[in-house]
mmCIF file of C-alpha atoms and ligand atoms in Angstrom:
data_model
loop_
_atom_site.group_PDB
_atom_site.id
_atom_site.type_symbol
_atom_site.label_atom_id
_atom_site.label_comp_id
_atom_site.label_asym_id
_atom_site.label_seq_id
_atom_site.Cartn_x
_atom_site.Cartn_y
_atom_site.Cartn_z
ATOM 1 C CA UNK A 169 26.084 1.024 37.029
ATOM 2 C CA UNK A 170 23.197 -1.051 39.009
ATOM 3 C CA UNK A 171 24.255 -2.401 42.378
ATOM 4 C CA UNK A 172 24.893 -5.897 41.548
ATOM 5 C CA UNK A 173 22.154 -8.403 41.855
ATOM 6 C CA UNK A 174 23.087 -11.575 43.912
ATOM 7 C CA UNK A 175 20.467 -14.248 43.294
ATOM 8 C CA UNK A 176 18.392 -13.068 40.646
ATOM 9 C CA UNK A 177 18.169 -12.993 36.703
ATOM 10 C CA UNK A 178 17.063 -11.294 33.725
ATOM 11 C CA UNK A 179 15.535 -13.515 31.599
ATOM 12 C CA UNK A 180 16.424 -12.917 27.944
ATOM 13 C CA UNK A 181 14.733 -14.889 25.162
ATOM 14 C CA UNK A 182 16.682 -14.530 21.676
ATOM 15 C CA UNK A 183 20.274 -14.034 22.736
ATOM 16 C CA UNK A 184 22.477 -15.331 20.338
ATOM 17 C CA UNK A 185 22.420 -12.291 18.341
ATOM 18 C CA UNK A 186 20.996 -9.007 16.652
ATOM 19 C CA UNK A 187 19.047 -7.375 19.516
ATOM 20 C CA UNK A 188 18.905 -9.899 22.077
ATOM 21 C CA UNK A 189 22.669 -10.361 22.395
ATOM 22 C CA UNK A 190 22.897 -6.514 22.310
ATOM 23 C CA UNK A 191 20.388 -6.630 25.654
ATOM 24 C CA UNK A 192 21.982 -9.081 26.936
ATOM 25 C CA UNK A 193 25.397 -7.357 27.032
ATOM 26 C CA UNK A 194 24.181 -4.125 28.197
ATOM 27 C CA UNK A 195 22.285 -6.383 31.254
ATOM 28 C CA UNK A 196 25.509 -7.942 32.046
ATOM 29 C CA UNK A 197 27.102 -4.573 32.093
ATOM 30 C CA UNK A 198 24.797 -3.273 34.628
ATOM 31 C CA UNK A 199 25.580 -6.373 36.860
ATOM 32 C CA UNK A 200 22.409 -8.505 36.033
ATOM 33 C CA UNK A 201 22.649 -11.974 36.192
ATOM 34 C CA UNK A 202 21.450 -13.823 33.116
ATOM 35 C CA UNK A 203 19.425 -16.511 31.916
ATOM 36 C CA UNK A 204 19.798 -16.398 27.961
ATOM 37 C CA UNK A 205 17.314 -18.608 25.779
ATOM 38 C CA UNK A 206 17.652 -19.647 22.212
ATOM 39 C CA UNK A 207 18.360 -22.665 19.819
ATOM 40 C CA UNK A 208 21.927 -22.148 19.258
ATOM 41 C CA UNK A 209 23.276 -23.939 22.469
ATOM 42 C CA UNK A 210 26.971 -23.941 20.937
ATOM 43 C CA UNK A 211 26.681 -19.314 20.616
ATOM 44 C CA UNK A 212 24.699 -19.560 23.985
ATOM 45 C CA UNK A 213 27.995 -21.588 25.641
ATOM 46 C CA UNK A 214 30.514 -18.636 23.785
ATOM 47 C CA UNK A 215 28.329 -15.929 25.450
ATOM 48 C CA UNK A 216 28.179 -17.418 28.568
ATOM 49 C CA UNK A 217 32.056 -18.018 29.155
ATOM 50 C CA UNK A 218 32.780 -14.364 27.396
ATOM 51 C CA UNK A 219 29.918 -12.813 30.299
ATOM 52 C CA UNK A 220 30.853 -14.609 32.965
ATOM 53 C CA UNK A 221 34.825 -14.312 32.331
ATOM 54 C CA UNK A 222 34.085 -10.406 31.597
ATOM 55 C CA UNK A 223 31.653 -9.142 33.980
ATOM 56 C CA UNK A 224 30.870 -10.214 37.735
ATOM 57 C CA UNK A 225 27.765 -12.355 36.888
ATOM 58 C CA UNK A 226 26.282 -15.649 36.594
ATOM 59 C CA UNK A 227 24.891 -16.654 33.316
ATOM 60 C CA UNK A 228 22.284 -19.981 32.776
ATOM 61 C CA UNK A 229 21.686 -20.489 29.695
ATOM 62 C CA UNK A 230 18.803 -23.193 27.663
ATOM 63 C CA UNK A 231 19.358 -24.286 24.640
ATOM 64 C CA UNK A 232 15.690 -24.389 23.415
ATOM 65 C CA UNK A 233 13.829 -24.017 20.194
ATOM 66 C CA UNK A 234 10.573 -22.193 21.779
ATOM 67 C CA UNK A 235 8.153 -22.797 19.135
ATOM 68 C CA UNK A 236 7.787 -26.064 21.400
ATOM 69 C CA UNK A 237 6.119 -26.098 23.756
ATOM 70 C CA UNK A 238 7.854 -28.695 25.528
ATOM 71 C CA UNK A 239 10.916 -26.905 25.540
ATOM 72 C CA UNK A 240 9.367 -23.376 27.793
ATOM 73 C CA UNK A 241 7.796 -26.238 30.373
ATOM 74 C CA UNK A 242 11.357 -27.971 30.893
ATOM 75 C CA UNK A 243 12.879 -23.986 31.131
ATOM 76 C CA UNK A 244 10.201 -23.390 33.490
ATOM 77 C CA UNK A 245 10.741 -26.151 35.753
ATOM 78 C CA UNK A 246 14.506 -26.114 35.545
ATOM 79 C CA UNK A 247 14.111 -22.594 37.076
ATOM 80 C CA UNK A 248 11.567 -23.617 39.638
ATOM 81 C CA UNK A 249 13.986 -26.703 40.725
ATOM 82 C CA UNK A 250 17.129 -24.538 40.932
ATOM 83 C CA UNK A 251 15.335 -21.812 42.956
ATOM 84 C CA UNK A 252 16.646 -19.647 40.322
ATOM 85 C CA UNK A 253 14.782 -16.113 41.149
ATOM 86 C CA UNK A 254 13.507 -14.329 37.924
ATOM 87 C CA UNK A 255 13.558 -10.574 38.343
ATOM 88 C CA UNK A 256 13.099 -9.035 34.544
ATOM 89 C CA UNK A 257 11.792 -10.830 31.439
ATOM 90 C CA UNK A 258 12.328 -10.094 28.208
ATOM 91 C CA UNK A 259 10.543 -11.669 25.452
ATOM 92 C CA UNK A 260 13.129 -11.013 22.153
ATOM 93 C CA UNK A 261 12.469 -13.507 20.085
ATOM 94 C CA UNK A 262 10.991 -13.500 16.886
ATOM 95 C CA UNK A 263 10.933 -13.528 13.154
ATOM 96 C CA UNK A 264 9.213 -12.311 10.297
ATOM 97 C CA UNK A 265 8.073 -12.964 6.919
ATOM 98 C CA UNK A 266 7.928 -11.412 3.361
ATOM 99 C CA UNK A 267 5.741 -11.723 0.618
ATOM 100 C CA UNK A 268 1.912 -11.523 -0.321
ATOM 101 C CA UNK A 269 -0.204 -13.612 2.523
ATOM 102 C CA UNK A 270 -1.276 -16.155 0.218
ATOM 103 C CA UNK A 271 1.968 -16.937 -1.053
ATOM 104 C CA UNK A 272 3.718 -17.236 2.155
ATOM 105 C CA UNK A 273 4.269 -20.777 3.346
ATOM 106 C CA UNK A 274 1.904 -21.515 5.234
ATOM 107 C CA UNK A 275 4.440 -23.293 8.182
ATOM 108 C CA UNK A 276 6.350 -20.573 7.879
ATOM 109 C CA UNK A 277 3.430 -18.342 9.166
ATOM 110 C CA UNK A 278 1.938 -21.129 11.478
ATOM 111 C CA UNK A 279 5.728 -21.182 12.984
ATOM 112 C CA UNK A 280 6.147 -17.382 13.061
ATOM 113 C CA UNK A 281 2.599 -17.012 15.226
ATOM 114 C CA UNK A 282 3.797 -19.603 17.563
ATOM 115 C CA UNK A 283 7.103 -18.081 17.993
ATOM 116 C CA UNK A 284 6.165 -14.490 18.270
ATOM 117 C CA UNK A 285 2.467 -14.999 20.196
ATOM 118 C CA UNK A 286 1.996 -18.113 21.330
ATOM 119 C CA UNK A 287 5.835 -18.920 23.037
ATOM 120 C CA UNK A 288 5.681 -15.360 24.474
ATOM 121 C CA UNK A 289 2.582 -15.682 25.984
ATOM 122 C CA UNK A 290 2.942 -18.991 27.615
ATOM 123 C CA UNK A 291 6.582 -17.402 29.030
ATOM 124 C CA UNK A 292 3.969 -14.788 30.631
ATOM 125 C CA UNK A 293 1.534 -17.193 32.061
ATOM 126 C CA UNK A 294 4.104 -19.382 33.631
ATOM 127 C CA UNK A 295 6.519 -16.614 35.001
ATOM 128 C CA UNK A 296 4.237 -13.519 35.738
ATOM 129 C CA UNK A 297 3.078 -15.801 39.265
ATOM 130 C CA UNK A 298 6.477 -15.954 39.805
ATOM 131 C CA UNK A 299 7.175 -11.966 39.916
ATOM 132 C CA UNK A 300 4.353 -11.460 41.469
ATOM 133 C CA UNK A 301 5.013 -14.279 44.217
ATOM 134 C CA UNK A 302 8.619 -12.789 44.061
ATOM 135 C CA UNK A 303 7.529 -9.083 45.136
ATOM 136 C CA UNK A 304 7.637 -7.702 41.696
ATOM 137 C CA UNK A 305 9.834 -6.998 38.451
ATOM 138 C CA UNK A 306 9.953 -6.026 34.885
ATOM 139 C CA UNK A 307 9.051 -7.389 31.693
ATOM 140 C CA UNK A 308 10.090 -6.056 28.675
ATOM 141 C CA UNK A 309 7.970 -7.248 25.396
ATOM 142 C CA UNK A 310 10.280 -6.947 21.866
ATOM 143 C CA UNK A 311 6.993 -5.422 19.684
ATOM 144 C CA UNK A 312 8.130 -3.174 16.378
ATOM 145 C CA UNK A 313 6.824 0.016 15.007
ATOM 146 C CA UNK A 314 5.129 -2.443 12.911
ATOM 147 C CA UNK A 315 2.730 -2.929 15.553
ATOM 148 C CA UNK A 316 1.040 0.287 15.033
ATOM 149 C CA UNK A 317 -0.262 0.172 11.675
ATOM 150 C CA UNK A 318 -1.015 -3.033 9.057
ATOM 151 C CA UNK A 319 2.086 -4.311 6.554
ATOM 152 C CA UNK A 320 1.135 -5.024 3.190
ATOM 153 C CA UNK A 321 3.514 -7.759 2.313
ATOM 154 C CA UNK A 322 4.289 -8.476 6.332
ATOM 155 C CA UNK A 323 0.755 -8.685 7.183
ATOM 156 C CA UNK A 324 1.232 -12.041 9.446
ATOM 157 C CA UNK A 325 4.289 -10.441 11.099
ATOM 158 C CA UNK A 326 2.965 -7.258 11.263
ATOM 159 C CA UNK A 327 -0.304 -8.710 13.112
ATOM 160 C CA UNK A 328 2.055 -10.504 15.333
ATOM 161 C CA UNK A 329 3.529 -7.703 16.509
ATOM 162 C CA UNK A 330 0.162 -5.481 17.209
ATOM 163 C CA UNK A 331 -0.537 -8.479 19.284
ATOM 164 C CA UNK A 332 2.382 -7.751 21.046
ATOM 165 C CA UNK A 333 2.082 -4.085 21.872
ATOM 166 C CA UNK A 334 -2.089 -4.929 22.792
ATOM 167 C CA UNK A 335 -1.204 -7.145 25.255
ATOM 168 C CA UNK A 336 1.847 -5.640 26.909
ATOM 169 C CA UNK A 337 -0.325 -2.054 27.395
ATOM 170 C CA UNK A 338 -3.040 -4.005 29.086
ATOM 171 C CA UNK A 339 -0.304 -6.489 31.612
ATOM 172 C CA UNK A 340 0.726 -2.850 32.640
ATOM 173 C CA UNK A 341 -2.033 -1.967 33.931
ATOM 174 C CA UNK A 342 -3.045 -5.014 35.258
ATOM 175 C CA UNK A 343 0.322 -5.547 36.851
ATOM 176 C CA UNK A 344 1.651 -2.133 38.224
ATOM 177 C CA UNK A 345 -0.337 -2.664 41.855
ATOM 178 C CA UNK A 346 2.073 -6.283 41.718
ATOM 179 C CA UNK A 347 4.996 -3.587 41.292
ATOM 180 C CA UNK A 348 5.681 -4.878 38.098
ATOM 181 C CA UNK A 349 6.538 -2.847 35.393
ATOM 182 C CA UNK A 350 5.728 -3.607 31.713
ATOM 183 C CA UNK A 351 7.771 -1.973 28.881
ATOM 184 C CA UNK A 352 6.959 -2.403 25.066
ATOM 185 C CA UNK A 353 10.238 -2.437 22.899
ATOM 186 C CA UNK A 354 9.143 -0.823 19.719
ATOM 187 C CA UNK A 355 12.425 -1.105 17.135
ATOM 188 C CA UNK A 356 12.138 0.283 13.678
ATOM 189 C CA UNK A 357 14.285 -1.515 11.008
ATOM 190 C CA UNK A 358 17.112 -2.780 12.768
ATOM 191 C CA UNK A 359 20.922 -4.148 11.175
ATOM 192 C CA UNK A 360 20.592 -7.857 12.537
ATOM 193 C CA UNK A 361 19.887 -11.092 10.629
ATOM 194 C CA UNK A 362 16.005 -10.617 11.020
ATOM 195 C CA UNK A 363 15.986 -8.769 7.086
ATOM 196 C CA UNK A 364 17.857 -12.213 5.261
ATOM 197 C CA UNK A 365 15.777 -14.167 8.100
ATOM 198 C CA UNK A 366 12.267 -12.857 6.628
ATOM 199 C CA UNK A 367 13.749 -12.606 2.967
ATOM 200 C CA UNK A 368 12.955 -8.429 3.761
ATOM 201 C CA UNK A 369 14.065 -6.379 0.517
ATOM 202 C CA UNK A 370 13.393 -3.144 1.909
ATOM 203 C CA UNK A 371 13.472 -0.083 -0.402
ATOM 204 C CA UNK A 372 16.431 2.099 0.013
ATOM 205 C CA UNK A 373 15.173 4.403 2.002
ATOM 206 C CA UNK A 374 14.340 2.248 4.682
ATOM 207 C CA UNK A 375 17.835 0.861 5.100
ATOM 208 C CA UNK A 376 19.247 4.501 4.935
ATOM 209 C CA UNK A 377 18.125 4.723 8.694
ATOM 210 C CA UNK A 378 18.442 1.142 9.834
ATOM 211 C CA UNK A 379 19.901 1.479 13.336
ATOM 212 C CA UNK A 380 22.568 -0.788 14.848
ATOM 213 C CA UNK A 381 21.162 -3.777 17.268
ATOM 214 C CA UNK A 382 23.620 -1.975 19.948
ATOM 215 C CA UNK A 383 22.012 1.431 19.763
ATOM 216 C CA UNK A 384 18.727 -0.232 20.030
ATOM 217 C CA UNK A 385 19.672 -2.399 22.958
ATOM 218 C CA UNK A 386 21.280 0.558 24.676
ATOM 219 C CA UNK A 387 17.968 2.994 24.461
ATOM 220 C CA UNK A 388 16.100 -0.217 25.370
ATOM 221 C CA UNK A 389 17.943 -0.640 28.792
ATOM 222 C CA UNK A 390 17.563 2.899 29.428
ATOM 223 C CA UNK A 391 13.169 2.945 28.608
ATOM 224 C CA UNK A 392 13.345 0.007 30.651
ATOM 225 C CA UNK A 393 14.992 1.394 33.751
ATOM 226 C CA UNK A 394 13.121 4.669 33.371
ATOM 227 C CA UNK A 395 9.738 2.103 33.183
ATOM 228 C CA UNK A 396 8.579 3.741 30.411
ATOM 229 C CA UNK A 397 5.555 2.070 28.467
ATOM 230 C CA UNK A 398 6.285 2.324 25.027
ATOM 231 C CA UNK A 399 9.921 2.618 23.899
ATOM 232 C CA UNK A 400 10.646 3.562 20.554
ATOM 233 C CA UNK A 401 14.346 3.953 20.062
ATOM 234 C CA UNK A 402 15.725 6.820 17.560
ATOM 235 C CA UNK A 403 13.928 9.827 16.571
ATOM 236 C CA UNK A 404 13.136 9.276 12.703
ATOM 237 C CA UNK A 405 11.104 5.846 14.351
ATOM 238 C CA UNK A 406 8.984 8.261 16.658
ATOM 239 C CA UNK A 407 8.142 10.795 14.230
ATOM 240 C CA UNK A 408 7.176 7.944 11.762
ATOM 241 C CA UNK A 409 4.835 5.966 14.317
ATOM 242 C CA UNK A 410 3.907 9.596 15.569
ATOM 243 C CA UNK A 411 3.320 11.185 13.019
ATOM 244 C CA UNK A 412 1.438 8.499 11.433
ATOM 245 C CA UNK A 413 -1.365 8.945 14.047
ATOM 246 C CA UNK A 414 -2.211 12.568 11.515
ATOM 247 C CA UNK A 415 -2.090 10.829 8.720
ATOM 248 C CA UNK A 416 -5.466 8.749 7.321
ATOM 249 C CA UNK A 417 -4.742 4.712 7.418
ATOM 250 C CA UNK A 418 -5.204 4.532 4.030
ATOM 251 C CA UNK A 419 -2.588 6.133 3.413
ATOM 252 C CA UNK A 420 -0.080 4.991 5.590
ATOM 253 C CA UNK A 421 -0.582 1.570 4.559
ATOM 254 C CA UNK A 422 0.335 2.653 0.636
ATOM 255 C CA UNK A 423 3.704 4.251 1.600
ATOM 256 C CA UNK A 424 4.468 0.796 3.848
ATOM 257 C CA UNK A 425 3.296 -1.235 0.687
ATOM 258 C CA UNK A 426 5.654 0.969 -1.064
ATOM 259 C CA UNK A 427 8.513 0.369 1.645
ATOM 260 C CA UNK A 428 8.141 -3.026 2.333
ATOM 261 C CA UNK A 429 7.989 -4.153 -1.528
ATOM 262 C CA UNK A 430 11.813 -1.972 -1.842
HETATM 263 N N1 NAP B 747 15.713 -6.314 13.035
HETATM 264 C C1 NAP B 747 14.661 -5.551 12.853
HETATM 265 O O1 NAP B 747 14.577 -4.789 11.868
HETATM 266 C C2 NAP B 747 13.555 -5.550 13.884
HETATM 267 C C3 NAP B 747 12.683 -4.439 13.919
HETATM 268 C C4 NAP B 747 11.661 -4.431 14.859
HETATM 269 C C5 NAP B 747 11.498 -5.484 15.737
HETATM 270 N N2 NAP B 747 12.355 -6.552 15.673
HETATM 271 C C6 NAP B 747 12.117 -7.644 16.619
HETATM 272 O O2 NAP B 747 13.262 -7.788 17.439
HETATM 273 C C7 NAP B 747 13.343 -9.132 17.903
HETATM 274 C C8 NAP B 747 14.756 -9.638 17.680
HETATM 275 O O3 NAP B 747 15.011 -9.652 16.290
HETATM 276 P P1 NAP B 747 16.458 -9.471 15.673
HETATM 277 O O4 NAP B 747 16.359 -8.420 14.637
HETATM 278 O O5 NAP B 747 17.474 -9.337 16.714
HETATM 279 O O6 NAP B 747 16.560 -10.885 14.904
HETATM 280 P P2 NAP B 747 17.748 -11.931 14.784
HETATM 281 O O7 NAP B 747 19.049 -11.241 14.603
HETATM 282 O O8 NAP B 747 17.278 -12.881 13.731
HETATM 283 O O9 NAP B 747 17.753 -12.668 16.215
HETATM 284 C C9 NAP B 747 16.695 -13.502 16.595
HETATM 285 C C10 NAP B 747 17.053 -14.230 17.880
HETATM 286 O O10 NAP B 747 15.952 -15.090 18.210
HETATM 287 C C11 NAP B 747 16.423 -16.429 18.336
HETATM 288 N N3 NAP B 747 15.400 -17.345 17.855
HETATM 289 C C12 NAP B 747 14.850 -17.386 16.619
HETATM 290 N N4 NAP B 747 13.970 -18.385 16.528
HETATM 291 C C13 NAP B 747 13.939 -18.974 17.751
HETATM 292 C C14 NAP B 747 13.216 -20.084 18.300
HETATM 293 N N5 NAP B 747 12.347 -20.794 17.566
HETATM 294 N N6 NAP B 747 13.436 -20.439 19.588
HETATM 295 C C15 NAP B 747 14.335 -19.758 20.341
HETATM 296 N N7 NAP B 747 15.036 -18.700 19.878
HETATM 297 C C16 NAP B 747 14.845 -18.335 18.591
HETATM 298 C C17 NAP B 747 17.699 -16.487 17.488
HETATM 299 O O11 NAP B 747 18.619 -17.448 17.983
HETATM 300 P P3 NAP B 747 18.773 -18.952 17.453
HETATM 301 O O12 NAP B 747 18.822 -18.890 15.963
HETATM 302 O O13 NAP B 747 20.047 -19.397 18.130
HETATM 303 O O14 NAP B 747 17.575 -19.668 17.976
HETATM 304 C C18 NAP B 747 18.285 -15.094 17.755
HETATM 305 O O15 NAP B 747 18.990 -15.107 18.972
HETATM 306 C C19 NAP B 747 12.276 -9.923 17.153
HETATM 307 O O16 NAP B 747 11.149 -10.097 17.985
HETATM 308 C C20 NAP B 747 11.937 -9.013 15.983
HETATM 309 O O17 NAP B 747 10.626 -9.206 15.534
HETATM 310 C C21 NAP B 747 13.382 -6.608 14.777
#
């Protein structure tokens, strides 16, 4: 266990459930004080008496939907107001969506980029100063394996998440003489309520090695700590983004046609 942390948080966007709530619980077992983001402000109060009851930490939560803009300014002030000191931030939230791009709903998509992009970003503008101002920190972006190739039938949320994994390998570099460490959180298909979220009928074979949110969360904490760049967590997800690096695009982009459509 970390040597507990007196004044400062983990930041944790996405914690009412699936992965977030997993990384959230495996912070708070390592002693990390929390500040937990997401619209559900009723879950966000249950988590916050279970972790604080539970564990020997301090947990601030927002009840915020962050496709608003609004809503990451008041966060971000709240914080400054309090003094609260943000050590580690972890951008988790995010959706997807299923279906050919032109029959998509178009909100849904609009709603999607400002959730997974735009929100994340503007978290990064307004709290990288603060790490840096604060003598350093961590930030761990929630990407996919998605990000590595294009999804046929995902495209938007695929694209999202290549976004994601871009930007997080450049902040790394940019970042590390701040001593600031960037991590990318790669997750293949994942039990949480992400597949009913984005309507996701995967083919069999892809949920035949869905992996629990836990076990994801759990490798997750440890890439982290290790400040790793890219974590992918279980080994079928490596050799697929891996091994897809032999394989010719075309290709690849068939089979996750074939995957994605189930
Ligand atoms: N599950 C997978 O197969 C999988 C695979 C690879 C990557 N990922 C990525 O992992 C991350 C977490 O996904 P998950 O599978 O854990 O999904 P999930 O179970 O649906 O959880 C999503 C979390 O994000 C929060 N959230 C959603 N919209 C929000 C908004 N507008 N503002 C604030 N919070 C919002 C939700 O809480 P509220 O509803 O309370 O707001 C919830 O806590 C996402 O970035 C996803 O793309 C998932």
């Amino acid at each position: 266990m970390d040597k507990y942390k007196i004044d400062k948080y983990t930041f944790i966007t996405g914690a009412t459930g699936g992965i977030g709530y997993e990384l959230a619980l495996v912070f708070a077992k390592n002693n990390h004080n929390l500040c937990l983001v997401a619209r559900d402000i009723k879950k966000l109060r249950e988590i916050k008496l279970h972790f604080e009851s539970t564990y020997k930490i301090k947990v601030i939560i927002y009840g915020v939907d962050l496709t608003l803009e609004k809503g990451i300014i008041e966060i971000y002030q709240d914080i400054k107001y309090n003094n609260i000191i943000i050590e580690n931030i972890i951008n988790n939230a995010g959706f997807g969506s299923f279906g050919r791009f032109h029959e998509v709903d178009k909100d849904k998509d609009l709603t999607m980029i400002e959730l997974n992009i735009k929100s994340l970003t503007h978290i990064l503008k307004l709290f990288i100063p603060e790490l840096i101002e604060n003598g350093g920190g961590g930030i761990m972006n929630v990407a996919s394996t998605a990000a590595f190739q294009s999804g046929p039938m995902m495209s938007v949320y695929y694209a999202t998440k290549a976004y994601v994994l871009s930007l997080s390998g450049a902040l790394r570099l940019e970042l590390s003489p701040y001593n600031i460490n960037v991590s990318t959180l790669c997750p293949g298909p994942t039990d949480t309520n992400f597949q009913s979220r984005a309507k996701v009928e995967k083919a069999k074979s892809a949920k035949g090695f869905m992996m629990t949110a836990e076990s994801v969360a759990i490798s997750a904490y440890k890439g982290f700590k290790k400040g790793k760049e890219i974590i992918i967590p279980g080994f079928q997800n490596k050799v697929l983004v891996y091994g897809s690096y032999l394989l010719p695009r075309k290709l690849i982009h068939k089979v996750i046609l074939k995957v994605n459509k189930g």
